[in-house]
Every structure is written in C-alpha cells, then in structure tokens.
mmCIF file of C-alpha atoms in Angstrom:
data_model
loop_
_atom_site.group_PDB
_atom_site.id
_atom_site.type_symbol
_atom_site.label_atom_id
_atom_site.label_comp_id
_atom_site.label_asym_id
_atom_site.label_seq_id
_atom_site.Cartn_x
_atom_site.Cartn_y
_atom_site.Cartn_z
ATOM 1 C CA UNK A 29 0.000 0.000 0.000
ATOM 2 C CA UNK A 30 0.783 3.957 -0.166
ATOM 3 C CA UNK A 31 3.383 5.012 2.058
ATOM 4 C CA UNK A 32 4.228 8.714 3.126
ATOM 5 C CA UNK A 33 6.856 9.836 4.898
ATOM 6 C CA UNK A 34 6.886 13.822 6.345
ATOM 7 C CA UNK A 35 9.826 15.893 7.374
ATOM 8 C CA UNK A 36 10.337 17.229 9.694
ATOM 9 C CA UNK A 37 8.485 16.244 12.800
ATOM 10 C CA UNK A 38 8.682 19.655 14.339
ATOM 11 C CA UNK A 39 9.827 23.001 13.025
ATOM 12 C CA UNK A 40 10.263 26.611 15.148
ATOM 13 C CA UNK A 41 10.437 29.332 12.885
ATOM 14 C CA UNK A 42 10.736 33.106 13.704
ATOM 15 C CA UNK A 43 7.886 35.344 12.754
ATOM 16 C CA UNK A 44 7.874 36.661 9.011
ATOM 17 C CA UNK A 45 10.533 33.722 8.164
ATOM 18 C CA UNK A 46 9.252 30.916 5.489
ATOM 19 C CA UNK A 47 8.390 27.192 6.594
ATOM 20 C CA UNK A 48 9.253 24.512 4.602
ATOM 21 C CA UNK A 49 7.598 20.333 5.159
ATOM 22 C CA UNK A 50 8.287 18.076 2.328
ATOM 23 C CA UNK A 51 6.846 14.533 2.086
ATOM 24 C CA UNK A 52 7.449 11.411 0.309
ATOM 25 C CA UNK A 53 5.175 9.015 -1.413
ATOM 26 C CA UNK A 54 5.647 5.465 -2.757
ATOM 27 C CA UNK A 55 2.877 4.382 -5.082
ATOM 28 C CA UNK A 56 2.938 6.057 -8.575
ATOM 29 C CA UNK A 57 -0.772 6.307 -9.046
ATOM 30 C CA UNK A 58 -1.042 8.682 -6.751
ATOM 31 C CA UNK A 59 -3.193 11.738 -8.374
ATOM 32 C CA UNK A 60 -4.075 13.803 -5.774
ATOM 33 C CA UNK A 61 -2.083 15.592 -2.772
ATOM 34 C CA UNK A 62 -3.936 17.718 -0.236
ATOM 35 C CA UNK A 63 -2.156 19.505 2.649
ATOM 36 C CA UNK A 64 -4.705 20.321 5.983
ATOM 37 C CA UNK A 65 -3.924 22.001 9.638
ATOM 38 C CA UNK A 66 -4.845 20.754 12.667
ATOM 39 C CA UNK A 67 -5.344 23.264 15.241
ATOM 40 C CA UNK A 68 -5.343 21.896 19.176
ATOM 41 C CA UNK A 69 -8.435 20.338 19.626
ATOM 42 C CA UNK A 70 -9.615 20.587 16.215
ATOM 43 C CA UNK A 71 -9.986 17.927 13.518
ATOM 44 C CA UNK A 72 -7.455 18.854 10.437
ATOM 45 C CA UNK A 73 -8.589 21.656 8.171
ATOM 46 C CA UNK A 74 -7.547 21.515 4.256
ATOM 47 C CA UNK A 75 -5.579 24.719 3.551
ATOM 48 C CA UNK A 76 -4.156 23.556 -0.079
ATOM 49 C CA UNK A 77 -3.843 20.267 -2.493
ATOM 50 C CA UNK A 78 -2.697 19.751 -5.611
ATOM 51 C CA UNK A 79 -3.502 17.205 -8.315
ATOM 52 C CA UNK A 80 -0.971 14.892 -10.437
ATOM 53 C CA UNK A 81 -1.050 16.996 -13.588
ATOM 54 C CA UNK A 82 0.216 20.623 -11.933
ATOM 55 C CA UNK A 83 3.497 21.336 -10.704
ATOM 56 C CA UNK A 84 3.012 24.404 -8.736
ATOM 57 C CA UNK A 85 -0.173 25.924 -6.970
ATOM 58 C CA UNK A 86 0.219 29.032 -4.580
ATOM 59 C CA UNK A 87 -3.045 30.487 -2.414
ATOM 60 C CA UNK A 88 -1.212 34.183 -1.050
ATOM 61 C CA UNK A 89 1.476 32.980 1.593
ATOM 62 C CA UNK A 90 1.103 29.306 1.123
ATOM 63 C CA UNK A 91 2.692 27.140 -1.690
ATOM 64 C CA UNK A 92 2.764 23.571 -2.676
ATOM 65 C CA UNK A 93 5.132 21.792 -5.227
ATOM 66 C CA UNK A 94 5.134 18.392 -6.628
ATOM 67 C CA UNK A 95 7.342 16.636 -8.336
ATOM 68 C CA UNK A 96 6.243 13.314 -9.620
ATOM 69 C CA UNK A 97 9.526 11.893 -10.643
ATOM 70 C CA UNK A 98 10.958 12.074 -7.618
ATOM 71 C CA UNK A 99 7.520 11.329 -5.932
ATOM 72 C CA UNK A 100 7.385 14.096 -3.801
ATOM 73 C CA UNK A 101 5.703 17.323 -2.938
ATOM 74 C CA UNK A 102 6.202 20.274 -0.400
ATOM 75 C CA UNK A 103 4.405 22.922 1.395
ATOM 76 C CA UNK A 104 6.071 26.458 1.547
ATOM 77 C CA UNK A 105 4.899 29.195 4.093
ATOM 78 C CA UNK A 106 6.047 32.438 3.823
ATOM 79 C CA UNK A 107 5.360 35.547 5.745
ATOM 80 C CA UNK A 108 4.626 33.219 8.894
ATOM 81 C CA UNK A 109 2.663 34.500 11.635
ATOM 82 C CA UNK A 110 1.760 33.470 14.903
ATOM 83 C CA UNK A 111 -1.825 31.889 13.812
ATOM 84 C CA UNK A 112 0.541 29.526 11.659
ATOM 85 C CA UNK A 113 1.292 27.563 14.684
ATOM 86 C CA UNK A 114 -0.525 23.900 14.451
ATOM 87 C CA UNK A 115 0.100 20.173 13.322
ATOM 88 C CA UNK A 116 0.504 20.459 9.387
ATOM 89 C CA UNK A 117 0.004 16.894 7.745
ATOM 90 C CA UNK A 118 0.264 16.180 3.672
ATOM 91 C CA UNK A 119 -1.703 13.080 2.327
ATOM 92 C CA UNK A 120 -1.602 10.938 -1.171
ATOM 93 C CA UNK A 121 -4.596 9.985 -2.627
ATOM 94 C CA UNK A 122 -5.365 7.662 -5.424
ATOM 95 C CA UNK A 123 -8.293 6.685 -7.499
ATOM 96 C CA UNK A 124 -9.155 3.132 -6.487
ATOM 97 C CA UNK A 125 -12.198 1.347 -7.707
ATOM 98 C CA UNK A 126 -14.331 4.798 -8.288
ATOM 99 C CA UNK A 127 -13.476 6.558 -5.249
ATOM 100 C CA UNK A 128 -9.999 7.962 -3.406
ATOM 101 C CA UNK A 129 -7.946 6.216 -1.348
ATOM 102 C CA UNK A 130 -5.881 8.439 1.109
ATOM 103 C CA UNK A 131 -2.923 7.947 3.089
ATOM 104 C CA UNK A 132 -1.865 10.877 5.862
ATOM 105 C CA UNK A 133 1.764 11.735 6.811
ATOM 106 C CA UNK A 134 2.877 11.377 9.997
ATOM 107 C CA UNK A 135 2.570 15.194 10.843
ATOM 108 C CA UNK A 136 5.122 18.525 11.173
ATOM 109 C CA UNK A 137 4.462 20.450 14.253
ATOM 110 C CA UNK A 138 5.023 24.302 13.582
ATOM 111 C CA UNK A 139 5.896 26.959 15.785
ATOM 112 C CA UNK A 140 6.005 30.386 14.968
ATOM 113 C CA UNK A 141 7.722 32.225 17.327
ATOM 114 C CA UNK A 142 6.724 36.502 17.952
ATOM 115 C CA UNK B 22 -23.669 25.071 5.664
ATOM 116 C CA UNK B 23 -23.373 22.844 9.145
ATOM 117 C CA UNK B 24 -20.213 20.530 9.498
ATOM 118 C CA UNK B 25 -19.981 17.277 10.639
ATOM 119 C CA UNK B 26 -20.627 16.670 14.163
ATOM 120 C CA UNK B 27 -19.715 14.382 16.184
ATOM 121 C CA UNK B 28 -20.622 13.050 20.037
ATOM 122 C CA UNK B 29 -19.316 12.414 22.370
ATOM 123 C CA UNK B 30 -16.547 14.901 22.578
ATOM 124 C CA UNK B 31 -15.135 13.026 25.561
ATOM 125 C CA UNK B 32 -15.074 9.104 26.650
ATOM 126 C CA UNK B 33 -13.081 7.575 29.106
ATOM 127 C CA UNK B 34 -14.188 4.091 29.944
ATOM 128 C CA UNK B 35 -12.244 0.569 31.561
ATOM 129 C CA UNK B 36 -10.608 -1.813 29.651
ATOM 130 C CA UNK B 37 -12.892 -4.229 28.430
ATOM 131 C CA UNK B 38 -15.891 -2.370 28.441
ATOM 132 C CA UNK B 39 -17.963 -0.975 24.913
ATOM 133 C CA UNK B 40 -18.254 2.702 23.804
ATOM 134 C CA UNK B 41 -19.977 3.628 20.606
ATOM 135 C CA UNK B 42 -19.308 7.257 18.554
ATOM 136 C CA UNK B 43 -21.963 8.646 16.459
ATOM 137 C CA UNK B 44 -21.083 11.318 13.092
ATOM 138 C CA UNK B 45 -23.737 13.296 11.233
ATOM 139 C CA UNK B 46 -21.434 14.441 8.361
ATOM 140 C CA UNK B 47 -22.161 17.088 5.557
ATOM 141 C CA UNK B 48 -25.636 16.893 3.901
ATOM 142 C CA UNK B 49 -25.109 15.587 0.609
ATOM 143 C CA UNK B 50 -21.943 14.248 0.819
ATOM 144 C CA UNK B 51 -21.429 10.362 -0.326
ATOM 145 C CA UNK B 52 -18.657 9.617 1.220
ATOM 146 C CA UNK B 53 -17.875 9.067 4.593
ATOM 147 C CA UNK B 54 -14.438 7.886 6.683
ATOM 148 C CA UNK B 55 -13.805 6.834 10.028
ATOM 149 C CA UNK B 56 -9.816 7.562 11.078
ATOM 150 C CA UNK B 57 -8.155 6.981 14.526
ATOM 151 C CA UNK B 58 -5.455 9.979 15.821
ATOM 152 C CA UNK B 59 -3.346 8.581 18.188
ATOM 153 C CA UNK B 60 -1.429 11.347 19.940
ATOM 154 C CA UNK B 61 1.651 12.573 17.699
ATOM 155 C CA UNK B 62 0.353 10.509 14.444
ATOM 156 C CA UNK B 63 -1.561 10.766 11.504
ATOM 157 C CA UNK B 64 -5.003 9.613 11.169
ATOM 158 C CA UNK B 65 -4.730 6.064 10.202
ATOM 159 C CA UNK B 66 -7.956 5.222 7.924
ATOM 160 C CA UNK B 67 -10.053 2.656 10.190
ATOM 161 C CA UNK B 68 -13.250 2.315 7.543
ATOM 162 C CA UNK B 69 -14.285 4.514 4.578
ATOM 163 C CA UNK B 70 -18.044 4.193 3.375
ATOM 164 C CA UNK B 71 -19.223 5.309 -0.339
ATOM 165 C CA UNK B 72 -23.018 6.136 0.430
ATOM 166 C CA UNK B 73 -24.392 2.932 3.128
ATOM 167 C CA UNK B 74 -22.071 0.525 1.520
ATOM 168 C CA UNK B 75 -18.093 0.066 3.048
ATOM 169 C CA UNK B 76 -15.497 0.840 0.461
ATOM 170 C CA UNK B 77 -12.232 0.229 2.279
ATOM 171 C CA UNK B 78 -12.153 -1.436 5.658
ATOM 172 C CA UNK B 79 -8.679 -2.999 5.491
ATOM 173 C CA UNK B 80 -7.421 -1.625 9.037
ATOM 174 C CA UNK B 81 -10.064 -1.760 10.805
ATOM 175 C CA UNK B 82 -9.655 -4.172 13.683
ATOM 176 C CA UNK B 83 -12.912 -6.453 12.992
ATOM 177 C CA UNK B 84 -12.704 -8.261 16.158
ATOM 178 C CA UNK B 85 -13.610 -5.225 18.466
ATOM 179 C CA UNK B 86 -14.333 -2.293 15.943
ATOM 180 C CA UNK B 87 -17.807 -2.278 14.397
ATOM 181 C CA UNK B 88 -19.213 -0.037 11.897
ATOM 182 C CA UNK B 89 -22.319 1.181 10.184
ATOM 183 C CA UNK B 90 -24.154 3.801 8.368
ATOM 184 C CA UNK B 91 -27.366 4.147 8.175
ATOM 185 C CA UNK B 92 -29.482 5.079 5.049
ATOM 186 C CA UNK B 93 -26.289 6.350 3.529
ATOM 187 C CA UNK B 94 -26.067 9.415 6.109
ATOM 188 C CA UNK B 95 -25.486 9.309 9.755
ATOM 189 C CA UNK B 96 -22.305 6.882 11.246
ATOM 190 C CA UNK B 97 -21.373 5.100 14.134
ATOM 191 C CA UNK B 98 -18.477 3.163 14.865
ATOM 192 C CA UNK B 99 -18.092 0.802 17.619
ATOM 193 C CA UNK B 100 -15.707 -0.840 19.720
ATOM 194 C CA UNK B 101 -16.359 -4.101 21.922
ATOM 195 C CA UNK B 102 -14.318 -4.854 23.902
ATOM 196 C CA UNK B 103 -11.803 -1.707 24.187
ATOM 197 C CA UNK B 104 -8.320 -2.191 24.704
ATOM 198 C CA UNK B 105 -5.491 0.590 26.542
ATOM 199 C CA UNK B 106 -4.313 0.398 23.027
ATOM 200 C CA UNK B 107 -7.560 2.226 22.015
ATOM 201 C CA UNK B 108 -6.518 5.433 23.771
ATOM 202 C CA UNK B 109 -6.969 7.933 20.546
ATOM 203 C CA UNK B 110 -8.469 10.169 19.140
ATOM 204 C CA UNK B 111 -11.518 9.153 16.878
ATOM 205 C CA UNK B 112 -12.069 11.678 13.737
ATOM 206 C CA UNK B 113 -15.226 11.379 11.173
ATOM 207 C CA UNK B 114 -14.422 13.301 7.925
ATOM 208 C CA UNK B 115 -17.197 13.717 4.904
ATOM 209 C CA UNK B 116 -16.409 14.119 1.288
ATOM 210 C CA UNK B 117 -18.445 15.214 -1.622
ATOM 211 C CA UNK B 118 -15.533 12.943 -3.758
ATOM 212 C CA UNK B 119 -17.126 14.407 -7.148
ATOM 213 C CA UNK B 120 -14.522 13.945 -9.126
ATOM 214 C CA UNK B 121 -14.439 18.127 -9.079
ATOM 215 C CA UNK B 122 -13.527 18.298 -4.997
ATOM 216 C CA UNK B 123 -11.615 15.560 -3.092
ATOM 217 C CA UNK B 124 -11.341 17.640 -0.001
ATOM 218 C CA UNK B 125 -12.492 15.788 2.995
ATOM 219 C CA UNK B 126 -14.626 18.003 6.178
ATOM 220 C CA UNK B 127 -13.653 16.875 9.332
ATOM 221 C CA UNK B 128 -15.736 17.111 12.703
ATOM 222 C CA UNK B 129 -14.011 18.178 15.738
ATOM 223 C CA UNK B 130 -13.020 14.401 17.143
ATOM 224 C CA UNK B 131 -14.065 12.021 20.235
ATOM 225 C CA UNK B 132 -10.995 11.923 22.526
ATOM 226 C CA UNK B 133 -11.376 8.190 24.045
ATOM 227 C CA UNK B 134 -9.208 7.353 26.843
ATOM 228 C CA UNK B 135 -9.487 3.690 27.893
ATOM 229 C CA UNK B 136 -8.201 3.235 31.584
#
C-alpha cells in the first residue's frame, strides 16, 4: 500500500521567516495531494492540495510543489505569523475502484515564534 | 452550511468495556471515513463508506471495531471490547468525492481514553 513519509516532525520558525515540510510518497498512481492544519483540539482543516497533472499551486502565503519523478511534494509558508502555529500533515490519494484512497503523513508540528 | 458533528466529545471508559461514537457528516456528501489519531500521528484510515455501503475497511480491527451507516447518512463506529491500546483520538471526515472536490470536512473528534 501507499506510504508517506513527512519531514520534519517539528519546526520553530521566527515570525515573518518561510516554513518549509516536504513529504514522500511510494505508489505512482497517486493523483491527488492535499495539505490540511490541525489546530489543538480541532480535527485537520484543508488549507491547499494539488492534483498529479500541476506542478506548482500558490493560495497568497502558502505554496505547494510536486514533483512526480521524484515522488514528492512540499508545502512552503512564507510571511509566517503566529496563527501559523498547528500540526501540518500532507496526504496521497489515489483513485481506487471509483473513489480515493488516502494515506496521511505522519505530521510537522510548527511553531512560529513573535 | 453545518459541518460534521460528532458526540461524544469526551469518553473515558475501563478496559474491556464498549463505547460507541456517532457522526452526522455534511448533507449531501457520499462519502464518509472513520480515522483513529493517536497522539503525535496521523489519522490512520479505520473504515471509509461510499453512500451505506463500506469501500475500504482494510485496518479496521474487525474483532472489536464495528461499523455502520445508516441510510447512507449518519455513522457510528463501535468498539467491543476496548483495549489501553484504544486510547486515541476518533475523527469522522465527509467528502463530496465528485470527481471536481476531493477535499475531505472533518468534525471536531471524540478523545477516548481507555483506563
């Protein structure tokens, strides 16, 4: 089965600096890579995804890249602020049988620091 | 438009012993997944329905977990008898999974803590 792999576990950043999480993926037929935010208490939130057939996609400060070569894709924050601060996880999804199959990361926990 | 809900927000019950969550999710939406958080991890898929019938339940544990939907809408999963393992979080997420949007709608979570 799909296997993702998210670095890094935890990340402090300074306020205003850029965030970077980058993830792995294993199975090929992945077509579909959504990023969400969990907030404490909160179940996760999709902030951005990105399908198989675009390389870039950018929604004001936040950012995601794929590459499917090298089967993997990254989330870029810039302009960080202290509302940034949660649990980030990516996912791969593929289309299995007439629906999508998902697999989470393992999670990046981000500080932003004032 | 509402989100999903889910109840309890809170369970802590002995080893052993049965607890049942319940999920309303989306209006509309066909597809419905069960995960289970356990603290510092991803959600880990447990049972993913397509309308009333079950799409993917490879990981669910079928010799305590249990899980239905009823009339292709509301959800409950069960587990009989719970283990300390248990101790997770329990997230119900709803999808439209049109082929347009693959985003998934999470409810808030029951936090079970098996003692």
């Amino acid at each position: 089965g799909e296997n993702v792999e998210q670095h890094p576990s935890t990340l402090s950043v300074q306020e205003g600096d850029s965030a970077v999480i980058k993830c792995t993926y294993s199975d090929s037929a992945s077509n579909y890579f959504p990023w969400y935010k969990q907030e404490l208490g909160k179940g996760p939130q999709l902030i951005i995804d990105i399908r198989s057939n675009v390389g870039e996609k950018k929604d004001q400060r936040i950012a995601v890249t794929l590459n499917k070569t090298a089967k993997h894709f990254s989330l870029h924050i810039t302009e960080t602020q202290p509302e940034d601060s949660a649990v980030y996880f990516c996912a791969a999804s593929r289309t299995s049988g007439g629906y999508q199959k998902v697999t989470f990361g393992t999670g990046t926990k981000l500080q932003v620091i004032p | 438009e509402a989100g999903v809900a889910q109840s309890p927000r809170y369970k802590i019950i002995e080893k052993r012993q049965s607890v049942a969550f319940w999920c309303n999710p989306i209006s509309g939406h066909a597809t419905l997944y069960w995960y289970q958080q356990i603290l510092g991890q991803g959600p880990k898929l447990l049972i993913q329905f397509q309308n009333n019938g079950v799409v993917d339940d490879s990981q669910l544990p079928k010799d305590r977990f249990s899980a239905e939907r009823l009339k292709g809408v509301d959800s409950t999963l069960k587990i009989q008898p719970a283990k300390l393992e248990d101790s997770a979080v329990y997230l119900c997420a709803s999808s439209p999974q049109t082929g347009v949007s693959y985003e998934q709608y999470f409810g808030p979570g029951t936090r079970l803590t098996v003692t």
